[in-house]
Amino acid sequence: MSFHPDKCQTLPVSRKRNPTPCSYQLHGHTLSPVNEAKYLGVTLSHDLRWDIHILNITNKANQMLGFLRRNLRVGSQEVKQRAYFALVRSPLEFASPVWDPYTCKDVDRLEAVQRRAARWVVNRHRKTSSVDAMLEHLQWPTLQDRRRRARLITMYKYTNGLLSINTRNTPTPNPTAKSTRLLHDAAYQLPLCRTTYRQKSFFPRTIVDWNALPGEVALSPSLEAFKSRI
């Protein structure tokens, strides 16, 4: 595979206040550093934050929602709901196990999109109308709950060898799982985390939820059975 140096950039990843400057070259061409870059639809930032990615996807989701409100002139809640699920919510959740936020600011920014969509689907735009009641009527779980479910499904796939990933430096089974009633047999040992960013990354964060699952759920015989039990 060949690379064009003018189309290549470097993304230094560091949370130091004064990171060590580095220069990289490709075929004698010095590559320009950037603070963020999109890779497979996910915006990666130099400081490992996800606020830029979340801002990007919520802006696109709101634009699509506005497009639907202007052009989908039907009164059927079912049709509007399907349009929201396919064209707004689905892109909004792409690769969510990777970037699932933990700050209230980012969580609320994402939930605001769904709350606006609920108003559109049920056609209630008065400020006095309860959006929580609309969400309950539509039986929509929060996006945060859906992302948690997506993380657990990904963890099930990892546990059962359904993911093609490098298992180096990945979690190890908890050696005390079979000797205590508090953990199921598929529990993992929680890795040591020295920073909040590490603690809230996929494996440490999901292991807490995974270990808390009932044994009959975590040890489901198939992926479909697991999905139906969580």
PDB file of C-alpha atoms in Angstrom, residues 10-138:
ATOM      1  CA  THR A  10       0.074  13.006  12.370  1.00  0.00           C
ATOM      2  CA  LEU A  11      -2.092  13.003  15.478  1.00  0.00           C
ATOM      3  CA  PRO A  12       0.038  13.208  18.650  1.00  0.00           C
ATOM      4  CA  VAL A  13      -1.892  11.805  21.606  1.00  0.00           C
ATOM      5  CA  SER A  14      -0.952  13.224  24.992  1.00  0.00           C
ATOM      6  CA  ARG A  15      -2.545  14.840  28.021  1.00  0.00           C
ATOM      7  CA  LYS A  16       0.656  16.559  29.126  1.00  0.00           C
ATOM      8  CA  ARG A  17       0.597  20.328  29.396  1.00  0.00           C
ATOM      9  CA  ASN A  18       3.858  20.567  27.496  1.00  0.00           C
ATOM     10  CA  PRO A  19       4.189  17.453  25.323  1.00  0.00           C
ATOM     11  CA  THR A  20       7.488  16.690  23.671  1.00  0.00           C
ATOM     12  CA  PRO A  21       7.372  18.008  20.096  1.00  0.00           C
ATOM     13  CA  CYS A  22       8.045  15.404  17.442  1.00  0.00           C
ATOM     14  CA  SER A  23       8.419  15.655  13.693  1.00  0.00           C
ATOM     15  CA  TYR A  24       7.620  12.827  11.279  1.00  0.00           C
ATOM     16  CA  GLN A  25       8.550  12.532   7.637  1.00  0.00           C
ATOM     17  CA  LEU A  26       7.275  10.387   4.787  1.00  0.00           C
ATOM     18  CA  HIS A  27       9.317  10.200   1.574  1.00  0.00           C
ATOM     19  CA  GLY A  28      11.177  13.333   2.624  1.00  0.00           C
ATOM     20  CA  HIS A  29       7.958  15.242   3.255  1.00  0.00           C
ATOM     21  CA  THR A  30       7.313  16.564   6.783  1.00  0.00           C
ATOM     22  CA  LEU A  31       3.842  15.544   7.944  1.00  0.00           C
ATOM     23  CA  SER A  32       1.716  18.260   9.514  1.00  0.00           C
ATOM     24  CA  PRO A  33       0.352  17.601  13.033  1.00  0.00           C
ATOM     25  CA  VAL A  34      -3.377  17.958  13.773  1.00  0.00           C
ATOM     26  CA  ASN A  35      -5.391  18.095  16.995  1.00  0.00           C
ATOM     27  CA  GLU A  36      -8.171  15.837  15.768  1.00  0.00           C
ATOM     28  CA  ALA A  37      -8.821  13.504  12.856  1.00  0.00           C
ATOM     29  CA  LYS A  38     -11.708  11.351  11.702  1.00  0.00           C
ATOM     30  CA  TYR A  39     -11.050   7.627  11.444  1.00  0.00           C
ATOM     31  CA  LEU A  40     -13.768   5.217  10.311  1.00  0.00           C
ATOM     32  CA  GLY A  41     -16.442   7.765  11.169  1.00  0.00           C
ATOM     33  CA  VAL A  42     -15.135   8.550  14.661  1.00  0.00           C
ATOM     34  CA  THR A  43     -13.345  11.820  15.440  1.00  0.00           C
ATOM     35  CA  LEU A  44     -10.222  11.134  17.503  1.00  0.00           C
ATOM     36  CA  SER A  45      -8.765  14.001  19.552  1.00  0.00           C
ATOM     37  CA  HIS A  46      -5.222  14.573  20.748  1.00  0.00           C
ATOM     38  CA  ASP A  47      -6.330  14.691  24.409  1.00  0.00           C
ATOM     39  CA  LEU A  48      -8.540  11.564  24.243  1.00  0.00           C
ATOM     40  CA  ARG A  49     -11.692  13.596  24.813  1.00  0.00           C
ATOM     41  CA  TRP A  50     -14.879  12.812  22.914  1.00  0.00           C
ATOM     42  CA  ASP A  51     -16.584  16.206  23.073  1.00  0.00           C
ATOM     43  CA  ILE A  52     -15.570  17.161  19.520  1.00  0.00           C
ATOM     44  CA  HIS A  53     -16.877  13.865  18.137  1.00  0.00           C
ATOM     45  CA  ILE A  54     -20.132  14.223  20.052  1.00  0.00           C
ATOM     46  CA  LEU A  55     -20.524  17.819  18.888  1.00  0.00           C
ATOM     47  CA  ASN A  56     -20.037  16.692  15.287  1.00  0.00           C
ATOM     48  CA  ILE A  57     -22.544  13.852  15.387  1.00  0.00           C
ATOM     49  CA  THR A  58     -25.186  15.823  17.293  1.00  0.00           C
ATOM     50  CA  ASN A  59     -24.909  18.685  14.803  1.00  0.00           C
ATOM     51  CA  LYS A  60     -25.435  16.264  11.922  1.00  0.00           C
ATOM     52  CA  ALA A  61     -28.292  14.561  13.768  1.00  0.00           C
ATOM     53  CA  ASN A  62     -30.034  17.873  14.395  1.00  0.00           C
ATOM     54  CA  GLN A  63     -29.607  18.827  10.740  1.00  0.00           C
ATOM     55  CA  MET A  64     -31.163  15.544   9.638  1.00  0.00           C
ATOM     56  CA  LEU A  65     -33.984  15.951  12.143  1.00  0.00           C
ATOM     57  CA  GLY A  66     -34.654  19.436  10.778  1.00  0.00           C
ATOM     58  CA  PHE A  67     -34.683  18.032   7.246  1.00  0.00           C
ATOM     59  CA  LEU A  68     -37.251  15.411   8.251  1.00  0.00           C
ATOM     60  CA  ARG A  69     -39.442  17.991   9.963  1.00  0.00           C
ATOM     61  CA  ARG A  70     -39.476  20.125   6.818  1.00  0.00           C
ATOM     62  CA  ASN A  71     -39.947  17.379   4.246  1.00  0.00           C
ATOM     63  CA  LEU A  72     -41.675  14.388   5.852  1.00  0.00           C
ATOM     64  CA  ARG A  73     -45.191  15.753   5.928  1.00  0.00           C
ATOM     65  CA  VAL A  74     -47.070  12.793   7.346  1.00  0.00           C
ATOM     66  CA  GLY A  75     -49.082  12.538  10.525  1.00  0.00           C
ATOM     67  CA  SER A  76     -48.304   8.904  11.290  1.00  0.00           C
ATOM     68  CA  GLN A  77     -46.224   8.486  14.441  1.00  0.00           C
ATOM     69  CA  GLU A  78     -45.045   5.097  13.203  1.00  0.00           C
ATOM     70  CA  VAL A  79     -43.602   6.539   9.983  1.00  0.00           C
ATOM     71  CA  LYS A  80     -41.926   9.410  11.834  1.00  0.00           C
ATOM     72  CA  GLN A  81     -40.521   7.004  14.402  1.00  0.00           C
ATOM     73  CA  ARG A  82     -39.026   4.753  11.737  1.00  0.00           C
ATOM     74  CA  ALA A  83     -37.470   7.759  10.027  1.00  0.00           C
ATOM     75  CA  TYR A  84     -35.946   8.891  13.326  1.00  0.00           C
ATOM     76  CA  PHE A  85     -34.593   5.431  14.131  1.00  0.00           C
ATOM     77  CA  ALA A  86     -33.018   4.956  10.687  1.00  0.00           C
ATOM     78  CA  LEU A  87     -31.772   8.428   9.796  1.00  0.00           C
ATOM     79  CA  VAL A  88     -31.078  10.099  13.140  1.00  0.00           C
ATOM     80  CA  ARG A  89     -30.636   7.642  15.992  1.00  0.00           C
ATOM     81  CA  SER A  90     -28.704   4.996  14.085  1.00  0.00           C
ATOM     82  CA  PRO A  91     -25.893   7.350  12.932  1.00  0.00           C
ATOM     83  CA  LEU A  92     -25.940   8.929  16.388  1.00  0.00           C
ATOM     84  CA  GLU A  93     -25.019   5.565  17.929  1.00  0.00           C
ATOM     85  CA  PHE A  94     -22.401   4.437  15.415  1.00  0.00           C
ATOM     86  CA  ALA A  95     -19.411   2.891  17.234  1.00  0.00           C
ATOM     87  CA  SER A  96     -20.836   4.075  20.574  1.00  0.00           C
ATOM     88  CA  PRO A  97     -18.997   1.431  22.663  1.00  0.00           C
ATOM     89  CA  VAL A  98     -15.790   3.276  21.757  1.00  0.00           C
ATOM     90  CA  TRP A  99     -16.829   6.826  22.639  1.00  0.00           C
ATOM     91  CA  ASP A 100     -19.710   6.408  25.131  1.00  0.00           C
ATOM     92  CA  PRO A 101     -19.414   9.621  27.196  1.00  0.00           C
ATOM     93  CA  TYR A 102     -19.536   9.908  30.967  1.00  0.00           C
ATOM     94  CA  THR A 103     -19.714  13.682  31.468  1.00  0.00           C
ATOM     95  CA  CYS A 104     -23.153  15.191  32.042  1.00  0.00           C
ATOM     96  CA  LYS A 105     -22.523  17.797  29.346  1.00  0.00           C
ATOM     97  CA  ASP A 106     -21.963  15.229  26.606  1.00  0.00           C
ATOM     98  CA  VAL A 107     -24.725  12.905  27.819  1.00  0.00           C
ATOM     99  CA  ASP A 108     -27.241  15.764  27.880  1.00  0.00           C
ATOM    100  CA  ARG A 109     -26.174  16.965  24.434  1.00  0.00           C
ATOM    101  CA  LEU A 110     -27.008  13.547  22.998  1.00  0.00           C
ATOM    102  CA  GLU A 111     -30.269  13.168  24.901  1.00  0.00           C
ATOM    103  CA  ALA A 112     -31.392  16.606  23.677  1.00  0.00           C
ATOM    104  CA  VAL A 113     -31.525  15.253  20.120  1.00  0.00           C
ATOM    105  CA  GLN A 114     -33.900  12.466  21.120  1.00  0.00           C
ATOM    106  CA  ARG A 115     -36.050  14.837  23.153  1.00  0.00           C
ATOM    107  CA  ARG A 116     -36.462  17.099  20.122  1.00  0.00           C
ATOM    108  CA  ALA A 117     -37.285  14.046  18.013  1.00  0.00           C
ATOM    109  CA  ALA A 118     -39.960  12.983  20.503  1.00  0.00           C
ATOM    110  CA  ARG A 119     -41.680  16.362  20.171  1.00  0.00           C
ATOM    111  CA  TRP A 120     -41.684  15.998  16.403  1.00  0.00           C
ATOM    112  CA  VAL A 121     -42.986  12.421  16.394  1.00  0.00           C
ATOM    113  CA  VAL A 122     -45.935  13.146  18.709  1.00  0.00           C
ATOM    114  CA  ASN A 123     -46.382  16.663  17.255  1.00  0.00           C
ATOM    115  CA  ARG A 124     -46.296  18.525  20.555  1.00  0.00           C
ATOM    116  CA  HIS A 125     -44.132  21.619  20.499  1.00  0.00           C
ATOM    117  CA  ARG A 126     -45.500  23.657  23.396  1.00  0.00           C
ATOM    118  CA  LYS A 127     -43.032  24.419  26.148  1.00  0.00           C
ATOM    119  CA  THR A 128     -45.580  23.258  28.716  1.00  0.00           C
ATOM    120  CA  SER A 129     -45.727  19.764  27.203  1.00  0.00           C
ATOM    121  CA  SER A 130     -43.808  17.117  29.135  1.00  0.00           C
ATOM    122  CA  VAL A 131     -41.101  15.522  27.021  1.00  0.00           C
ATOM    123  CA  ASP A 132     -40.642  12.791  29.636  1.00  0.00           C
ATOM    124  CA  ALA A 133     -44.296  11.842  29.145  1.00  0.00           C
ATOM    125  CA  MET A 134     -43.754  11.730  25.385  1.00  0.00           C
ATOM    126  CA  LEU A 135     -40.742   9.440  25.757  1.00  0.00           C
ATOM    127  CA  GLU A 136     -42.720   7.177  28.068  1.00  0.00           C
ATOM    128  CA  HIS A 137     -45.604   7.094  25.587  1.00  0.00           C
ATOM    129  CA  LEU A 138     -43.232   6.208  22.745  1.00  0.00           C
TER     130      LEU A 138
END
